[in-house]
Backbone as numpy.savetxt, mean C-alpha at the origin, in Angstrom:
# Nx Ny Nz CAx CAy CAz Cx Cy Cz
-0.34 10.74 -4.00 0.49 10.11 -3.57 0.55 11.25 -2.00
0.24 12.37 -1.99 0.46 13.19 -0.92 0.06 12.48 0.39
-2.04 12.25 -0.18 -2.41 11.62 0.78 -2.24 10.50 1.42
-1.60 9.06 -0.10 -1.43 8.04 0.45 0.03 8.01 1.62
0.89 8.90 0.98 2.29 9.39 2.11 1.77 9.42 3.35
0.52 10.46 3.65 0.24 10.85 4.93 -0.36 9.70 6.07
-1.13 8.50 4.94 -1.78 7.66 5.34 -0.74 6.46 5.75
0.38 6.35 5.46 1.41 5.50 5.62 2.16 6.01 6.67
2.41 7.37 6.95 2.99 8.06 8.34 2.32 7.45 9.21
1.11 7.59 9.44 0.07 7.51 10.43 -0.19 6.33 10.52
-0.15 5.03 9.94 0.20 4.23 10.69 1.42 3.46 10.68
2.30 3.88 10.40 4.16 4.05 10.70 4.17 4.01 12.34
3.26 5.15 12.39 3.08 6.16 13.76 2.63 4.99 14.89
1.74 4.85 14.54 0.55 3.66 15.46 1.50 2.43 16.07
1.66 2.09 14.38 2.36 0.49 14.19 3.69 0.96 15.50
4.37 2.06 15.09 5.57 1.56 15.55 5.63 1.31 17.99
4.60 2.01 18.11 3.93 2.38 19.37 3.94 0.94 19.81
2.80 0.41 18.93 2.90 -1.18 19.23 3.55 -2.13 19.23
4.69 -1.89 17.89 5.41 -2.78 17.84 6.34 -2.25 19.26
7.01 -1.56 19.52 7.79 -1.29 21.03 7.14 -1.87 22.39
5.88 -2.02 22.20 4.99 -2.29 23.40 4.92 -3.88 23.28
4.90 -4.63 22.07 4.66 -6.18 21.97 5.92 -6.48 22.12
7.07 -5.79 21.91 8.39 -6.38 22.48 8.71 -6.14 23.71
8.64 -4.97 23.71 8.73 -5.32 25.65 8.16 -6.59 26.64
6.79 -6.46 25.79 5.83 -7.58 26.94 6.32 -9.07 26.40
7.21 -9.25 25.42 7.06 -10.49 24.88 8.55 -10.58 25.27
9.59 -9.61 25.01 10.96 -9.82 26.43 10.63 -10.21 27.60
9.89 -9.10 28.46 9.85 -9.23 29.84 8.52 -10.82 30.12
7.89 -11.76 29.38 7.51 -12.71 29.58 8.41 -13.56 29.30
9.83 -13.96 28.69 10.19 -14.70 28.63 11.23 -14.79 29.70
11.53 -13.52 30.14 12.09 -13.75 31.22 11.53 -14.11 32.73
10.26 -13.78 32.51 9.89 -14.17 33.97 9.50 -16.17 33.66
9.09 -16.38 32.68 9.00 -17.54 32.70 9.91 -18.60 32.14
10.90 -17.90 31.42 12.04 -19.07 30.84 11.64 -19.64 29.67
10.16 -19.47 29.33 9.62 -20.02 27.65 10.24 -19.24 26.81
11.59 -19.61 25.81 12.08 -19.26 24.83 11.29 -19.38 23.34
11.09 -20.78 23.56 11.08 -21.47 22.06 9.50 -21.62 22.09
8.60 -22.01 20.50 7.70 -22.36 20.63 7.68 -24.04 20.02
6.55 -24.47 20.00 6.46 -25.89 19.59 5.66 -25.65 17.96
5.73 -26.55 17.48 5.48 -26.58 15.78 4.35 -25.92 15.34
3.37 -26.18 16.42 2.03 -25.84 16.14 1.52 -24.61 16.67
2.42 -24.06 18.03 2.35 -22.67 18.02 3.05 -21.85 16.88
4.47 -22.33 16.31 5.24 -21.43 15.48 3.90 -21.45 14.16
2.97 -22.30 13.92 2.34 -22.54 12.59 1.54 -21.40 12.92
0.79 -21.42 14.07 -0.32 -20.46 14.46 0.66 -19.10 14.48
1.68 -18.86 14.79 2.45 -17.26 14.42 2.46 -17.17 13.17
3.10 -17.88 11.87 3.61 -18.03 10.74 1.86 -17.05 9.89
0.97 -18.78 10.33 -0.38 -17.89 9.77 -1.08 -16.06 9.94
-0.61 -15.68 11.15 -1.63 -14.40 11.41 -0.54 -13.98 11.21
1.05 -13.77 10.35 1.92 -13.16 10.37 1.27 -13.22 8.43
1.06 -14.24 8.66 0.72 -13.93 6.68 -1.05 -13.39 6.59
-1.81 -13.75 7.20 -2.99 -12.88 6.87 -2.81 -11.54 6.92
-2.22 -10.94 7.98 -2.18 -9.44 8.66 -1.38 -8.63 7.57
-0.30 -9.54 6.53 0.65 -8.68 6.01 -0.47 -8.58 4.60
-1.22 -9.72 4.28 -2.15 -9.76 2.66 -3.43 -8.43 3.23
-3.78 -8.37 5.20 -4.52 -7.30 5.00 -4.19 -5.96 4.75
-3.14 -5.63 5.39 -2.17 -4.54 5.19 -2.10 -4.19 3.75
-1.49 -5.09 2.70 -1.41 -4.77 1.26 -3.03 -4.52 0.56
-3.95 -4.99 1.19 -5.66 -4.81 0.89 -6.00 -3.58 1.53
-6.10 -3.48 2.38 -5.97 -2.01 2.70 -5.20 -0.87 2.19
-3.81 -0.83 1.78 -3.02 -0.17 1.15 -3.74 0.27 -0.54
-4.13 -1.23 -1.09 -5.12 -0.99 -2.41 -6.15 -0.02 -2.31
-6.73 -0.05 -1.04 -8.15 0.45 -0.97 -7.97 2.32 -0.75
-6.89 1.94 -0.05 -7.02 3.66 0.39 -6.34 4.13 -0.88
-5.37 3.68 -1.94 -5.21 4.01 -3.29 -5.88 4.47 -4.25
-7.57 3.28 -4.05 -8.53 3.93 -4.98 -9.30 4.64 -4.67
-9.15 5.02 -2.97 -10.48 5.91 -2.44 -9.34 7.32 -3.35
-8.14 7.08 -2.83 -7.63 9.08 -3.24 -7.87 8.88 -4.84
-7.81 7.53 -5.71 -7.85 8.05 -6.95 -9.29 8.82 -7.11
-10.38 8.17 -6.50 -11.72 8.40 -7.07 -11.97 10.36 -6.48
-11.63 10.00 -5.31 -12.03 11.44 -4.77 -11.06 12.45 -5.86
-10.32 12.24 -5.90 -9.15 13.34 -7.28 -10.07 13.14 -8.64
-10.45 11.76 -8.95 -10.82 11.89 -10.03 -12.55 12.77 -10.54
-13.14 12.68 -9.25 -14.69 13.48 -9.12 -14.27 14.89 -9.87
-13.00 15.56 -9.15 -12.31 16.84 -9.74 -11.56 17.05 -11.10
-11.63 15.63 -12.38 -10.90 15.73 -12.80 -9.39 15.88 -13.18
-9.30 14.77 -12.10 -7.43 14.40 -11.59 -7.39 13.66 -12.65
-6.13 13.82 -12.94 -5.58 13.08 -13.86 -4.13 11.58 -13.54
-4.61 11.60 -11.90 -2.95 10.75 -11.76 -3.62 9.65 -11.83
-3.16 8.26 -12.40 -4.62 7.49 -12.52 -3.18 6.06 -11.84
-2.23 6.52 -11.16 -1.28 5.57 -10.74 -2.07 4.62 -9.52
-3.12 5.11 -8.94 -3.98 4.38 -7.76 -4.64 2.84 -8.45
-4.92 3.49 -9.90 -6.06 2.11 -10.61 -4.91 1.20 -11.81
-4.15 2.37 -12.13 -3.61 1.57 -13.27 -3.61 0.07 -13.21
-3.32 -0.84 -12.28 -3.02 -2.05 -11.97 -4.62 -3.01 -12.26
-5.42 -2.10 -12.72 -7.37 -2.90 -12.57 -7.03 -3.71 -13.61
-7.49 -4.80 -13.88 -7.85 -5.39 -15.38 -9.07 -4.00 -16.30
-8.23 -3.92 -17.44 -8.70 -2.88 -18.05 -8.78 -1.77 -18.51
-8.14 -1.06 -16.77 -8.18 0.53 -16.82 -7.51 1.08 -18.19
-5.89 0.01 -17.92 -4.86 0.69 -19.38 -5.44 1.17 -20.44
-6.52 -0.04 -20.94 -6.99 0.44 -22.59 -7.88 1.85 -22.03
-8.71 1.96 -21.00 -9.46 2.95 -21.16 -8.83 4.09 -20.55
-7.90 4.00 -19.99 -6.70 5.12 -20.26 -6.28 5.56 -20.92
-5.80 4.84 -22.37 -5.49 5.34 -24.05 -6.93 6.22 -24.70
-7.48 5.28 -24.11 -9.28 5.80 -25.06 -8.96 7.20 -24.79
-8.49 7.71 -23.18 -9.08 9.02 -22.69 -8.57 9.98 -23.59
-7.12 9.57 -23.43 -5.88 10.48 -24.05 -6.48 10.90 -25.27
-6.57 9.12 -26.11 -6.71 9.92 -27.53 -8.17 10.46 -27.63
-8.69 10.34 -26.96 -10.03 11.50 -27.25 -9.76 12.77 -26.84
-8.98 13.05 -25.95 -8.36 14.41 -24.79 -7.68 15.20 -26.50
-6.15 14.64 -27.42 -5.98 14.72 -28.33 -6.78 14.86 -29.36
-7.59 14.54 -29.63 -8.57 14.93 -30.77 -9.38 15.78 -30.28
-9.92 15.90 -29.07 -10.52 17.33 -28.82 -9.70 18.42 -29.06
-8.67 18.51 -28.66 -7.19 19.35 -28.58 -7.79 19.99 -30.37
-7.39 19.05 -31.05 -7.21 18.79 -32.56 -8.47 20.09 -32.89
-9.37 19.15 -32.47 -10.89 19.95 -33.00 -11.07 21.20 -32.44
-10.44 21.69 -31.57 -11.04 23.13 -30.79 -10.10 24.04 -31.43
-8.90 23.65 -32.52 -7.94 24.07 -33.35 -8.85 24.78 -34.56
-10.07 24.29 -34.89 -11.07 24.57 -35.63 -12.47 25.28 -34.99
-12.75 24.61 -34.48 -14.46 24.64 -33.82 -14.06 25.48 -32.35
-15.32 25.52 -32.25 -15.48 26.31 -30.77 -16.16 25.01 -30.17
-16.00 25.05 -28.52 -17.08 24.00 -27.57 -18.34 23.66 -27.60
-18.55 24.30 -28.83 -20.51 24.47 -28.46 -20.37 23.71 -30.06
-19.37 23.33 -30.81 -19.30 22.56 -32.23 -20.04 21.32 -31.79
-20.77 20.40 -32.75 -21.18 19.55 -32.28 -19.98 18.13 -32.29
-19.57 18.19 -33.25 -18.22 16.85 -33.10 -17.28 17.55 -31.94
-17.00 18.88 -31.58 -16.48 18.74 -30.02 -17.48 18.18 -28.72
-18.97 18.78 -28.91 -19.75 18.17 -27.64 -19.75 16.35 -28.08
-19.72 15.68 -29.14 -19.63 13.68 -29.86 -18.46 13.97 -28.76
-17.51 14.50 -28.71 -15.96 13.52 -28.33 -16.63 14.06 -26.38
-16.71 15.16 -25.90 -17.06 15.81 -25.06 -17.57 14.24 -24.02
-19.19 13.84 -24.82 -19.96 12.80 -24.54 -18.97 11.53 -24.36
-18.14 11.48 -25.13 -17.64 9.71 -25.10 -16.61 9.86 -24.24
-15.71 11.39 -23.89 -14.65 11.42 -22.64 -15.69 10.76 -21.31
-16.26 11.61 -21.14 -17.51 11.37 -20.03 -17.80 10.00 -20.25
-18.01 9.20 -21.35 -18.31 7.67 -20.98 -17.28 6.68 -20.77
-15.79 7.44 -21.22 -14.46 6.94 -20.37 -14.43 6.81 -19.07
-14.77 8.24 -18.79 -14.61 8.26 -17.39 -15.11 7.47 -16.74
-16.60 7.32 -17.20 -17.52 6.61 -16.03 -17.14 4.89 -16.04
-16.47 4.52 -17.37 -15.96 3.15 -16.90 -14.98 3.18 -16.32
-14.30 4.02 -16.11 -12.93 4.01 -15.32 -13.52 3.81 -14.01
-14.32 4.75 -13.77 -14.84 5.21 -12.45 -15.85 3.88 -11.73
-16.42 3.08 -12.44 -17.04 1.91 -12.38 -16.02 0.93 -12.03
-14.98 0.53 -12.74 -13.88 -0.56 -12.42 -13.46 0.10 -11.36
-13.00 1.25 -10.89 -12.22 1.68 -9.68 -13.42 1.18 -8.54
-14.55 1.20 -9.05 -15.64 1.13 -7.67 -16.00 -0.03 -7.22
-15.35 -1.06 -8.75 -16.31 -2.41 -8.35 -14.78 -3.27 -7.49
-13.69 -2.58 -7.73 -12.71 -3.36 -7.37 -12.81 -2.87 -5.67
-12.96 -1.90 -5.21 -13.56 -1.62 -3.92 -14.07 -2.20 -3.12
-14.99 -3.04 -4.27 -16.10 -3.75 -3.27 -15.20 -5.40 -3.54
-14.53 -5.66 -4.29 -13.61 -6.93 -4.31 -12.78 -7.03 -3.16
-12.12 -5.63 -3.33 -11.54 -5.74 -1.62 -12.10 -6.27 -0.87
-13.15 -5.61 -0.25 -14.09 -5.56 0.60 -14.50 -7.24 1.20
-14.48 -7.48 0.00 -14.89 -9.28 0.57 -13.57 -9.41 0.94
-12.86 -9.35 0.09 -11.09 -10.36 0.53 -11.07 -10.29 1.84
-11.15 -8.50 1.94 -11.27 -8.55 3.54 -11.60 -9.03 4.52
-12.83 -9.60 4.31 -14.25 -10.41 5.15 -13.69 -11.45 4.95
-12.99 -12.23 4.18 -12.62 -13.72 4.07 -11.17 -13.49 5.08
-10.97 -12.41 4.74 -9.40 -12.42 5.92 -10.07 -12.54 7.29
-10.89 -11.88 7.56 -11.24 -11.45 8.99 -12.25 -13.20 9.19
-12.67 -13.66 8.87 -12.92 -14.84 8.55 -11.77 -16.54 9.24
-10.44 -16.16 8.14 -10.05 -16.35 8.31 -9.04 -16.33 9.85
-8.72 -14.93 10.09 -8.15 -14.98 11.10 -8.99 -15.50 12.33
-10.62 -15.66 12.37 -11.31 -16.49 13.19 -10.75 -17.41 13.31
-10.63 -18.05 12.55 -10.34 -19.83 12.90 -8.86 -19.73 13.35
-7.68 -18.54 12.74 -6.87 -19.35 13.41 -7.12 -18.77 14.77
-7.49 -17.91 15.23 -7.51 -17.70 16.76 -8.46 -19.34 17.52
-8.98 -19.36 16.84 -10.01 -20.99 17.53 -8.93 -22.27 17.49
-7.91 -22.19 16.85 -6.59 -23.43 17.17 -6.00 -23.23 17.97
-5.61 -21.92 18.80 -5.52 -21.59 20.28 -5.36 -22.89 20.96
-7.18 -23.05 20.90 -7.15 -23.88 22.50 -6.59 -25.28 22.40
-6.01 -25.93 20.94 -5.31 -27.07 20.59 -3.75 -26.32 20.86
-3.22 -25.09 21.39 -1.87 -24.96 22.16 -1.73 -25.35 23.89
-0.81 -26.09 24.11 -0.63 -25.81 25.46 -0.92 -24.90 26.47
-1.91 -25.04 27.44 -1.84 -23.96 28.23 -0.34 -23.17 28.84
0.69 -23.73 29.19 1.82 -23.13 29.58 2.74 -22.18 28.35
1.78 -22.65 27.22 2.46 -21.81 26.12 2.10 -21.05 25.31
0.60 -21.07 25.77 -0.60 -20.40 25.40 -0.02 -18.70 25.19
0.10 -18.23 26.10 0.43 -16.68 26.17 2.22 -16.55 25.73
2.83 -17.31 25.49 4.23 -17.77 24.72 3.63 -16.83 22.87
2.45 -17.63 22.69 2.07 -17.85 21.19 1.02 -16.47 21.16
0.71 -15.95 21.83 -0.26 -14.70 21.66 0.70 -13.68 21.96
1.57 -13.38 22.63 2.68 -12.26 22.71 4.01 -12.65 21.45
3.76 -13.65 20.71 5.11 -13.71 19.55 4.32 -13.29 18.63
2.79 -13.95 18.41 2.41 -13.81 17.30 2.24 -11.93 17.73
1.75 -11.64 18.13 1.34 -9.77 18.53 2.79 -9.59 17.91
4.06 -9.54 18.30 5.16 -8.58 17.82 5.74 -8.91 16.71
5.19 -10.14 15.88 5.80 -10.72 15.03 5.48 -10.03 13.64
3.91 -10.13 13.78 2.62 -9.25 12.86 2.86 -7.51 12.90
3.27 -7.31 14.48 3.63 -5.74 14.48 5.04 -5.41 13.28
5.77 -6.28 13.73 7.30 -6.07 12.93 7.23 -6.21 11.83
6.43 -7.74 11.09 5.79 -7.42 9.38 5.48 -6.32 9.12
4.66 -5.79 9.63 3.32 -4.78 9.08 4.50 -3.56 9.32
5.24 -3.28 9.81 5.90 -2.08 10.16 6.89 -2.12 9.01
7.39 -3.07 8.84 8.72 -3.24 7.62 7.83 -2.92 5.96
6.78 -3.45 6.34 6.14 -3.70 4.82 5.79 -2.03 4.47
5.00 -1.88 5.81 4.54 0.08 5.48 5.95 0.67 5.47
6.81 0.29 5.82 8.08 1.65 5.77 8.53 0.98 4.18
8.52 -0.58 3.68 8.79 -0.28 1.91 7.83 0.56 1.17
6.96 0.30 2.02 5.70 1.15 0.76 5.70 2.70 0.99
6.27 3.18 1.60 6.77 4.28 1.83 7.46 5.20 0.81
8.75 4.68 -0.11 9.36 4.33 -0.46 9.08 5.27 -1.79
7.96 4.56 -2.50 7.78 4.61 -4.36 6.77 6.00 -3.41
6.28 6.18 -2.44 5.56 7.48 -2.65 6.27 8.57 -2.34
7.58 8.50 -1.83 8.38 9.71 -2.08 8.99 9.95 -3.46
9.24 8.93 -4.21 9.85 9.00 -5.21 8.86 10.09 -6.21
7.37 9.79 -5.96 6.99 9.88 -6.77 6.68 11.37 -5.97
6.70 11.96 -5.07 6.33 13.05 -4.55 7.79 14.33 -4.90
8.50 13.47 -4.81 10.16 13.89 -4.97 11.12 13.35 -6.07
10.36 13.66 -7.33 11.99 13.01 -8.37 12.97 13.53 -8.86
13.30 14.96 -7.79 14.42 15.55 -8.37 15.73 14.54 -7.06
14.83 13.84 -5.82 16.04 13.26 -4.86 16.23 11.43 -5.57
15.04 10.76 -6.45 15.64 10.03 -6.48 16.46 9.98 -7.83
16.65 11.17 -8.65 17.69 11.63 -9.43 18.80 11.04 -9.16
19.03 12.11 -7.84 20.39 12.11 -7.38 20.96 10.82 -6.51
19.68 10.02 -6.19 20.09 8.68 -6.43 20.06 7.73 -7.53
20.22 8.31 -8.95 20.24 6.95 -9.57 21.40 6.28 -9.97
22.62 6.95 -9.05 23.40 5.98 -9.41 24.18 4.92 -8.49
22.95 4.74 -7.68 23.14 3.72 -6.67 22.28 2.38 -7.34
22.57 1.22 -6.90 22.36 -0.01 -7.44 20.97 -0.02 -6.99
20.50 0.01 -5.75 19.34 -0.17 -5.37 18.51 0.45 -5.39
19.25 1.98 -5.52 17.62 3.21 -6.07 18.01 3.58 -7.58
18.49 2.08 -9.02 18.39 2.69 -10.08 17.11 2.53 -10.46
16.36 1.65 -10.19 14.82 2.03 -11.11 13.97 2.99 -10.22
12.95 3.79 -10.97 12.09 4.48 -10.48 11.20 3.40 -9.96
10.82 3.67 -9.16 9.94 2.13 -8.16 8.57 2.52 -8.46
7.75 1.62 -8.78 6.49 1.82 -8.90 5.49 0.62 -7.43
4.20 0.69 -6.64 3.99 0.49 -6.20 4.45 -1.13 -5.64
4.44 -1.94 -7.09 4.62 -3.29 -6.21 6.53 -3.48 -6.54
6.97 -2.40 -6.28 8.36 -2.45 -5.76 8.78 -2.22 -4.53
9.25 -2.73 -3.51 9.95 -3.01 -2.37 11.45 -3.03 -2.42
11.88 -2.86 -1.07 13.09 -2.60 -1.12 13.75 -3.52 0.39
14.34 -4.26 -0.13 15.04 -5.57 0.48 15.56 -4.53 2.01
14.54 -4.48 2.97 15.47 -3.44 4.12 16.05 -4.14 5.31
16.35 -5.53 5.39 16.92 -6.42 5.38 18.32 -6.69 5.30
18.52 -5.84 4.31 19.99 -5.41 4.02 20.41 -4.47 4.51
21.29 -4.14 5.48 21.80 -3.33 6.30 21.57 -2.13 5.69
22.91 -1.98 4.43 23.47 -1.30 3.18 22.16 -0.43 1.91
21.57 -1.45 2.09 19.94 -0.97 1.60 19.26 -0.04 2.60
19.06 -0.23 3.86 18.12 0.16 4.85 19.19 1.84 5.24
20.05 1.39 5.04 20.65 2.77 5.56 20.75 3.63 4.12
20.57 3.87 3.24 20.78 4.41 1.86 19.61 4.76 1.70
18.18 3.78 2.37 16.79 4.41 2.36 16.51 5.69 3.01
17.35 4.94 4.61 17.38 6.79 5.27 17.78 8.07 4.58
18.87 7.42 3.70 19.74 8.78 3.63 18.84 9.10 2.37
17.79 8.51 1.61 16.76 9.39 0.52 15.82 9.80 1.30
15.66 9.43 2.61 14.43 10.19 3.27 14.78 11.39 3.53
16.04 11.88 4.46 17.14 12.79 4.79 16.70 13.94 3.63
17.19 13.13 2.07 17.35 14.37 1.06 16.01 13.99 0.86
14.85 13.63 1.07 13.28 13.98 0.59 13.08 15.62 1.54
13.13 14.88 2.69 12.64 16.26 3.74 13.98 17.03 3.37
15.01 17.19 3.19 15.70 18.48 2.91 14.87 18.93 1.55
15.41 18.24 0.93 14.70 19.55 -0.72 13.28 19.21 -1.01
12.45 18.24 -0.32 10.99 18.43 -0.48 10.03 18.64 0.18
10.66 18.97 2.02 9.89 19.07 3.04 9.06 18.00 2.65
9.33 16.72 2.99 8.31 15.31 2.78 9.04 14.55 3.93
């Protein structure tokens, strides 16, 4: 969770700069040209670009979570949050915990060199290997999905040729700005579950607030377009910084 939070913060810092620049460029262009609204074709191009970039951001975060898990798993890490959503992994995790419980029970009677303990150790390694292979395969699939998105982005860019020349720059600037805004909002929402993981005491203090009553998983997001929720989110961040240094 710590590495994921660092990754998200790094992306937010970069996106924040790009968002400021794209907002300023769009504002100046509108003042200079008087063009304010897009045609239906232009808006369609913007919507497509935003949708594709949202999917790309989601996949990149999933990829980062899997990478973080694999790096920790090599050193016997037990945080399976980054891969628990992968098909079949929950069953492997249950098997792993059952085998570990059996091993603990056996060690009450035997040493680690006893054949029964060695057999359980081999089974544990086999299950760990299955978890690792499943996560590694998921990485390959995500890489393919990202490649498919690149192809779709290329096709969307080719459609710019169908936009009237006088509107072309407005489409480009609007597309860049809306993509940056949507990605920034998405990453900001994804930051909250990382803070909950690192600072559970903060979440307990917010248990009486409806928007924070649920302990969020990676799939949960906050409706940051709601001003009340956004303010409470900022308060949670301040609390996390004070209590946990996040």
